Coordinates of C-alpha atoms and ligand atoms in Angstrom, one line a residue:
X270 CA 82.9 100.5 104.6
X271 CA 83.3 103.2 106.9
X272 CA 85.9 104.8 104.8
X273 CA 83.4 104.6 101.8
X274 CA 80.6 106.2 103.7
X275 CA 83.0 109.6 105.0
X276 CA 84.1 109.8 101.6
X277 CA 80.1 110.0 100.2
X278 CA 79.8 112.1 103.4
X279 CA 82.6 114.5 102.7
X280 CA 82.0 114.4 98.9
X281 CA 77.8 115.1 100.2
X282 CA 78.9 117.8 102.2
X283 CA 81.1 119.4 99.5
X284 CA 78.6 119.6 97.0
X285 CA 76.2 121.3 99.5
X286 CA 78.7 124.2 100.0
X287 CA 78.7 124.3 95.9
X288 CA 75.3 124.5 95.2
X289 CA 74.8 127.1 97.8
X290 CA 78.1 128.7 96.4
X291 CA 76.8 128.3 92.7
X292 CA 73.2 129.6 93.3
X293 CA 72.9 133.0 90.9
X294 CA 72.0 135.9 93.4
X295 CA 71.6 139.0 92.8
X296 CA 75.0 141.2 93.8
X297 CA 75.3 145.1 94.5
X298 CA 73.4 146.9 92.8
X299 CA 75.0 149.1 89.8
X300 CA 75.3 152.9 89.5
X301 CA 72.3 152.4 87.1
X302 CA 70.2 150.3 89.8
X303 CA 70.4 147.4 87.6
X304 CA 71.4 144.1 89.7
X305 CA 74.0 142.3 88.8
X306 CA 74.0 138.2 88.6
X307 CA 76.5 136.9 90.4
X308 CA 77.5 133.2 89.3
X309 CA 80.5 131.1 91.0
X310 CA 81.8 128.9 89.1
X311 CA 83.2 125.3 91.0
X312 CA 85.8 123.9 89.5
X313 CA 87.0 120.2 90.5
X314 CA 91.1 120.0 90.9
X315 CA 92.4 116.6 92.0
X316 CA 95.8 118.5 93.3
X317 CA 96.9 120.7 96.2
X318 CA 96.8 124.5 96.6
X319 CA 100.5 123.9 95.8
X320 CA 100.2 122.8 92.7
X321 CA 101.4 125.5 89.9
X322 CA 97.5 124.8 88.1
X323 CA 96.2 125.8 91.1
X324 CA 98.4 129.1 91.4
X325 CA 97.3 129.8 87.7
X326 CA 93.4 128.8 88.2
X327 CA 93.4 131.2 91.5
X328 CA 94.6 134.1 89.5
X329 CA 92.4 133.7 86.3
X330 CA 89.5 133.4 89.3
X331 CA 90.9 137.1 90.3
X332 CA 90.9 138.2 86.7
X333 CA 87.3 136.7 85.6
X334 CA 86.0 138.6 88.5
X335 CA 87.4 142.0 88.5
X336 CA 86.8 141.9 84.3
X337 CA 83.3 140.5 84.2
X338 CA 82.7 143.3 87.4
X339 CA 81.7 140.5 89.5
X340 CA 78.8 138.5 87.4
X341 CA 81.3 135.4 87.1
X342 CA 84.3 134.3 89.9
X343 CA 85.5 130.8 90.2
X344 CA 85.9 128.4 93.2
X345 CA 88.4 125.9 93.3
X346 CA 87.8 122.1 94.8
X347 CA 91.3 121.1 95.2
X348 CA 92.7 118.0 96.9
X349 CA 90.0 115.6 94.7
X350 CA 87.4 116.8 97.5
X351 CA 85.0 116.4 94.8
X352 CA 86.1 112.8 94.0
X353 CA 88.4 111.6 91.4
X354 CA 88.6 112.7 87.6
X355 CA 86.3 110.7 85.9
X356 CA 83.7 111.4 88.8
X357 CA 84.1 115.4 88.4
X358 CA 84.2 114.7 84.2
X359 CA 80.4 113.7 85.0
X360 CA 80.0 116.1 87.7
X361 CA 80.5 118.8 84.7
X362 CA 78.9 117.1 82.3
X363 CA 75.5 117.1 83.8
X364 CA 75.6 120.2 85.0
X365 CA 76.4 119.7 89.0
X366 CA 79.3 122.0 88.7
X367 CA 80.6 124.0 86.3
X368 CA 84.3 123.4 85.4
X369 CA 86.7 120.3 86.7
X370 CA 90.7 119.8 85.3
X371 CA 91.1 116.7 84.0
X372 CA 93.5 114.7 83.0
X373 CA 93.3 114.1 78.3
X374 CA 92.7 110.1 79.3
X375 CA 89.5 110.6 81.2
X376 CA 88.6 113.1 77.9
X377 CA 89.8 110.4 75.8
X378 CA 87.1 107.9 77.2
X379 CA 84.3 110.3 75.8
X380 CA 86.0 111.3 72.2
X381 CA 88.5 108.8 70.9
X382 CA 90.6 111.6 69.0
X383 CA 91.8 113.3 72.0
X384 CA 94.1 110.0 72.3
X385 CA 96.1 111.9 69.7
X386 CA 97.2 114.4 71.3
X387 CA 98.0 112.2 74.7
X388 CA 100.4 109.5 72.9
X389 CA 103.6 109.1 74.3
X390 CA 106.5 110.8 73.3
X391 CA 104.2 113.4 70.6
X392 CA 105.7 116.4 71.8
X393 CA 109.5 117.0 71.5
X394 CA 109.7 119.5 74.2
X395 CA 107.7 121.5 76.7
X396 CA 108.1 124.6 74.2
X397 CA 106.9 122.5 71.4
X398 CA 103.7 121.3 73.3
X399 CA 103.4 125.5 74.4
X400 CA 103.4 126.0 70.3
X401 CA 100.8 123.5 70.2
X402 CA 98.0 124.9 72.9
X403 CA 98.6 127.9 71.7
X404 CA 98.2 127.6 68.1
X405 CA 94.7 126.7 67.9
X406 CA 95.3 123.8 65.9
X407 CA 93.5 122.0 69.0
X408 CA 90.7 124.4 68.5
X409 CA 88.2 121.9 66.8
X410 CA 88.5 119.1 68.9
X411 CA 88.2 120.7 72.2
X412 CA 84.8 121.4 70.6
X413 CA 83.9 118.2 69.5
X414 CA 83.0 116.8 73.2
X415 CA 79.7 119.4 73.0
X416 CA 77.4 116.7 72.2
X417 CA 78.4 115.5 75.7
X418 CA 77.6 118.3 77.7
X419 CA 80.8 120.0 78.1
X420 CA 83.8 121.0 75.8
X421 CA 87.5 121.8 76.4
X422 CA 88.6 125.5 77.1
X423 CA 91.7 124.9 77.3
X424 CA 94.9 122.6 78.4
X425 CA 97.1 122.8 81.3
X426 CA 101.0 121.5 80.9
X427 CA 101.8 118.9 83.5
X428 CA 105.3 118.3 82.6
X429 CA 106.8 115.0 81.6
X430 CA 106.2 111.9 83.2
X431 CA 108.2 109.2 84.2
X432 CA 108.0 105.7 85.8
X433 CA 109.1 105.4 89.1
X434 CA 109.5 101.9 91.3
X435 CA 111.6 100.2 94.0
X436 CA 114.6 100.1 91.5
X437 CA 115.7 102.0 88.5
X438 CA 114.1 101.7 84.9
X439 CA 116.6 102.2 82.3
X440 CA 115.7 99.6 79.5
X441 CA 112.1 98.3 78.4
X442 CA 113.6 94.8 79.9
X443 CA 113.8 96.3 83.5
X444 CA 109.6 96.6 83.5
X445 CA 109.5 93.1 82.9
X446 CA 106.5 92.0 85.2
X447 CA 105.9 95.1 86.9
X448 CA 102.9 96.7 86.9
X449 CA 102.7 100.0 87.1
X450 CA 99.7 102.3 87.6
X451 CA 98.5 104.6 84.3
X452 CA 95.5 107.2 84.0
X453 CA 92.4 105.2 82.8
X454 CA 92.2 105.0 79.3
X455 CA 92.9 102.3 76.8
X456 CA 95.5 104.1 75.4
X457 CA 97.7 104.7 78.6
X458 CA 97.3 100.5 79.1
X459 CA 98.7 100.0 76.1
X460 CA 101.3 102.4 76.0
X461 CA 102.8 100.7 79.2
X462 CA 102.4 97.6 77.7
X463 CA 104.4 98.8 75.0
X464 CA 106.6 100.0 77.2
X465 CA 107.8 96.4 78.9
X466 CA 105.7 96.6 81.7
X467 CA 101.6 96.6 82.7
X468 CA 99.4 99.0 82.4
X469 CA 97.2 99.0 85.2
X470 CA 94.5 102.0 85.1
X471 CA 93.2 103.5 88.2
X472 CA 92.2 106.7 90.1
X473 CA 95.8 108.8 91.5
X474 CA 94.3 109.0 94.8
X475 CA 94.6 104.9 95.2
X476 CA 98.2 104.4 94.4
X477 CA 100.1 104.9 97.2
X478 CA 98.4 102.3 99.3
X479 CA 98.2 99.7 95.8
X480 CA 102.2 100.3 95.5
X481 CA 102.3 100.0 99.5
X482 CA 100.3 96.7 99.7
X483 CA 102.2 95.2 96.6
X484 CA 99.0 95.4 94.1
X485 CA 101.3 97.1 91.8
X486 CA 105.0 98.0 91.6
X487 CA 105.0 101.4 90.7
X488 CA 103.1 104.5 89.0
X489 CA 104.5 107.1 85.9
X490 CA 103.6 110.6 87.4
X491 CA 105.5 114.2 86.8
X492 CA 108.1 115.5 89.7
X493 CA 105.3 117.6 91.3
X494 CA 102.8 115.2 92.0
X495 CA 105.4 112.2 92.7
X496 CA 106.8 115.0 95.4
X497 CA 102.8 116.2 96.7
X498 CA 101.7 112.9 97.1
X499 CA 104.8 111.4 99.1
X500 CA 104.9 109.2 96.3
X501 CA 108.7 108.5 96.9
X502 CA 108.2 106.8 100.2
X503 CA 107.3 103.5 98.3
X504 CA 109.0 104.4 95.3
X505 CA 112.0 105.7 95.7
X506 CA 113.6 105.3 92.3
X507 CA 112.0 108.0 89.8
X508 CA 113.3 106.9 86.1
X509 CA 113.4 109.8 83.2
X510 CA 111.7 107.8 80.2
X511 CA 109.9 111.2 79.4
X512 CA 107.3 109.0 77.8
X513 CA 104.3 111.0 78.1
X514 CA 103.6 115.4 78.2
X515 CA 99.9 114.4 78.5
X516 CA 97.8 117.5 78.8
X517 CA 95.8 118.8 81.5
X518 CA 92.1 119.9 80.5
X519 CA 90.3 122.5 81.4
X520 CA 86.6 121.3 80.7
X521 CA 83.1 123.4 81.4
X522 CA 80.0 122.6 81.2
X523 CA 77.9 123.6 77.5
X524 CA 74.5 125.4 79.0
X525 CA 76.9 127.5 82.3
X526 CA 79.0 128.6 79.6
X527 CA 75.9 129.6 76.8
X528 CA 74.4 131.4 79.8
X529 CA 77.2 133.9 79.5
X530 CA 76.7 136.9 77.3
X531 CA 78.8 137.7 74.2
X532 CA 80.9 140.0 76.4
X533 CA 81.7 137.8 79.4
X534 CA 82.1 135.0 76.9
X535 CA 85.4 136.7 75.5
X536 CA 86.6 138.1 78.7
X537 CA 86.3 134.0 79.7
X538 CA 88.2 132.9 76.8
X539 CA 90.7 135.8 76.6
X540 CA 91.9 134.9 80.3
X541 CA 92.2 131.5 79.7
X542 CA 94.3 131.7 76.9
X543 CA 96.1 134.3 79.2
X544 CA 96.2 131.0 81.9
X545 CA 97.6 128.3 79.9
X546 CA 100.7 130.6 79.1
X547 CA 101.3 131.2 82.8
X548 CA 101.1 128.1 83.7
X549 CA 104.0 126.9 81.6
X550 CA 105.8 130.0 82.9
X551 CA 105.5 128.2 86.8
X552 CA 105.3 124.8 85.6
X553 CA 109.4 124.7 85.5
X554 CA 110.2 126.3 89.0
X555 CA 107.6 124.2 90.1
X556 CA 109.5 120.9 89.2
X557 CA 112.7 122.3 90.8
X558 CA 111.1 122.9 93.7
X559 CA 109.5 119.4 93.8
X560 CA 112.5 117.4 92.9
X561 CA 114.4 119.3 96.1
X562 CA 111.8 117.9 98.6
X563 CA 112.1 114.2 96.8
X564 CA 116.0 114.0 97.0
X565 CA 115.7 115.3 100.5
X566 CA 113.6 112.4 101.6
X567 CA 114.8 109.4 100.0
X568 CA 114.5 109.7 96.2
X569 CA 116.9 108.7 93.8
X570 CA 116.4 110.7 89.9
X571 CA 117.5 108.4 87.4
X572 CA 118.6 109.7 83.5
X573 CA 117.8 107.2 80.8
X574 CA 118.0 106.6 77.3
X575 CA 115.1 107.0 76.0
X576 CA 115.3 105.8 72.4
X577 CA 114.5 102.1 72.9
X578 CA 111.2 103.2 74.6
X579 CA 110.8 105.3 72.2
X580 CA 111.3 102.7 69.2
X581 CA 108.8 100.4 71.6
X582 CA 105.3 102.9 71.5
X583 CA 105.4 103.4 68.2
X584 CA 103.0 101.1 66.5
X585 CA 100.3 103.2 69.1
X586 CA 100.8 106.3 67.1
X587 CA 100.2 104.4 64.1
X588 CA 96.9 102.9 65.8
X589 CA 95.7 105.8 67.2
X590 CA 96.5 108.1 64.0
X591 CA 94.6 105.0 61.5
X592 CA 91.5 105.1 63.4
X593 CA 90.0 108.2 61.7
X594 CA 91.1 111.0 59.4
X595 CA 90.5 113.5 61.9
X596 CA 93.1 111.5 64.0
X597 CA 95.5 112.0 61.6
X598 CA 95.2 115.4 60.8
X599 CA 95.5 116.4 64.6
X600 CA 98.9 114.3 64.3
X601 CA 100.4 116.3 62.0
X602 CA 99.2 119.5 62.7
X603 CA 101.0 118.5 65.9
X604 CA 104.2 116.9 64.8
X605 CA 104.2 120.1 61.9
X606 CA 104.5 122.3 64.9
X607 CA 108.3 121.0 65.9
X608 CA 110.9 123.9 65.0
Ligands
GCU109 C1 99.1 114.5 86.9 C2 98.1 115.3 86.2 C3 96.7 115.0 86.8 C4 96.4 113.6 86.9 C5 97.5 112.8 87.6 C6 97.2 111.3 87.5 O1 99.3 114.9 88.2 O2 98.4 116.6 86.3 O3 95.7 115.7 86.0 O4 95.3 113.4 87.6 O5 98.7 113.1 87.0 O6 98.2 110.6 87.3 O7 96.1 110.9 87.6

């Protein structure tokens, strides 16, 4: 109970500081004498200031400002200080703050087609899935959530993930019973169903004390967070079934980004698409680095063919591609994108 109340406290407190932070106030005045509104935009991150999203939000922050001369800068949240992903999702969609990262399951839970491009195994490679953010085949349905209060402007890599328990995961057999921790969506409890094991949805920040207490018996996570979050301490064995690239979202609110003129609008999207391409750029040095600091305390990395887990998710990309034509379209437009 006392843990519950310093988190409302914290999560209270941290909101106060972004209201202030967000308030629009006049800034210096021009040569013209015309003031100029100064908005900050707060952006929920559930990761540390380590985290290579993090390096790429700060410097688009940097950019925004200089280019919009100081009308719009951004203020990062990290660490989940503004509670988990699905809070923030509804933290932006009413309005409280302006932007959050989230991951595509928490999306996924407010427009069924964005489990397309969060199946298991969709992309091929990490340059494959750059093609895809980049190609604006996505464009569409990162609109589509507007009717919710917010839309998608644009989508993060977060690498591949990968099971990782108290032994090593090589066959669909070896998950037998265990349950393992997945992003909360319907889709990501399946897949892992699917995958030999169970799918049990819940917030990132709870895992290490559910693995530690025996509640479950592992998580799926890429390098960088399984290293950030100590997660090797109670599961040392980090198995490569590559099952899921699942994007990243970057998601602001409808009216904060309207209230932008023309101008300020472009110099937004511009950057952003400017963003995503950096962050693959760090994403790899990233893992590297993150992998080092696992081995070095504990962590065993363990190869695996990934065929049979492969053969095992498939009847969800049929389910998830026969649920609308849209769904489909936004599978092949993907899967047409492999070189
Ligand atoms: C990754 C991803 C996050 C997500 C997390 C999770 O770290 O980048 O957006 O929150 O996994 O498993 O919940």
């Amino acid at each position: 109970m006392k843990k519950i109340v310093s988190i409302m406290m914290a999560v209270t407190m941290a909101l106060g500081v972004m209201a202030g932070c967000s308030a629009d106030k006049p800034a210096a005045e021009e040569g013209n004498g015309a003031a100029v509104k100064e908005t900050v935009l707060k952006i929920a991150f559930n990761q540390s200031e380590n985290h290579p999203q993090y390096k790429a939000l700060a410097t688009f922050g940097e950019k925004l400002k200089e280019e919009t001369a100081g009308a719009y800068s951004l203020e990062i949240a990290p660490n989940a200080l503004l509670g988990d992903q699905r809070a923030t999702a509804e933290l932006v969609q009413s309005g409280t703050i302006a932007m959050a990262v989230v991951g595509n399951p928490i999306v996924e839970n407010f427009s069924k087609e964005f489990a397309v491009i969060g199946l298991p195994y969709i992309y091929d490679s990490l340059d494959h899935q750059k093609e895809v953010f980049t190609s604006g085949v996505l464009d569409e349905l990162f609109a589509s959530t507007e009717s919710n209060g917010f839309f998608v402007a644009g989508s993060f890599t977060a690498g591949s993930r990968n099971v990782y328990t108290d032994k090593p995961i090589e066959t669909p057999e070896d998950l037998a019973g265990y349950k393992v921790r997945v992003m909360e969506s319907d889709t990501m409890v399946k897949m892992l169903d699917l995958m030999g094991g169970v799918g049990t949805p819940m917030g990132q920040g709870e895992v290490y004390t559910a693995v530690q207490q025996g509640v479950l018996e592992g998580g799926e996570n890429n390098e960088v967070t399984y290293a950030d979050l100590k997660h090797y301490e109670i599961a040392p064995y980090f198995s490569y079934t590559q099952h899921l690239m699942v994007p990243d979202l970057i998601i602001i609110n409808d009216d904060i980004y309207n209230g932008m003129t023309a101008e300020n609008k472009e110099i937004f999207d511009n950057l952003m698409k400017e963003t995503i391409i950096n962050e693959f750029e760090v994403w790899n040095e990233s893992v590297a680095a993150a992998k080092e600091i696992a081995v070095e305390n504990g962590a065993t990395f363990v190869e695996v063919d990934i065929k049979p887990f492969q053969e095992n998710v498939k009847p969800l990309h049929d389910e998830v591609t026969a649920a609308s034509e849209g769904a489909k379209a936004i599978y092949e437009a993907i899967r047409g994108l492999v070189k």
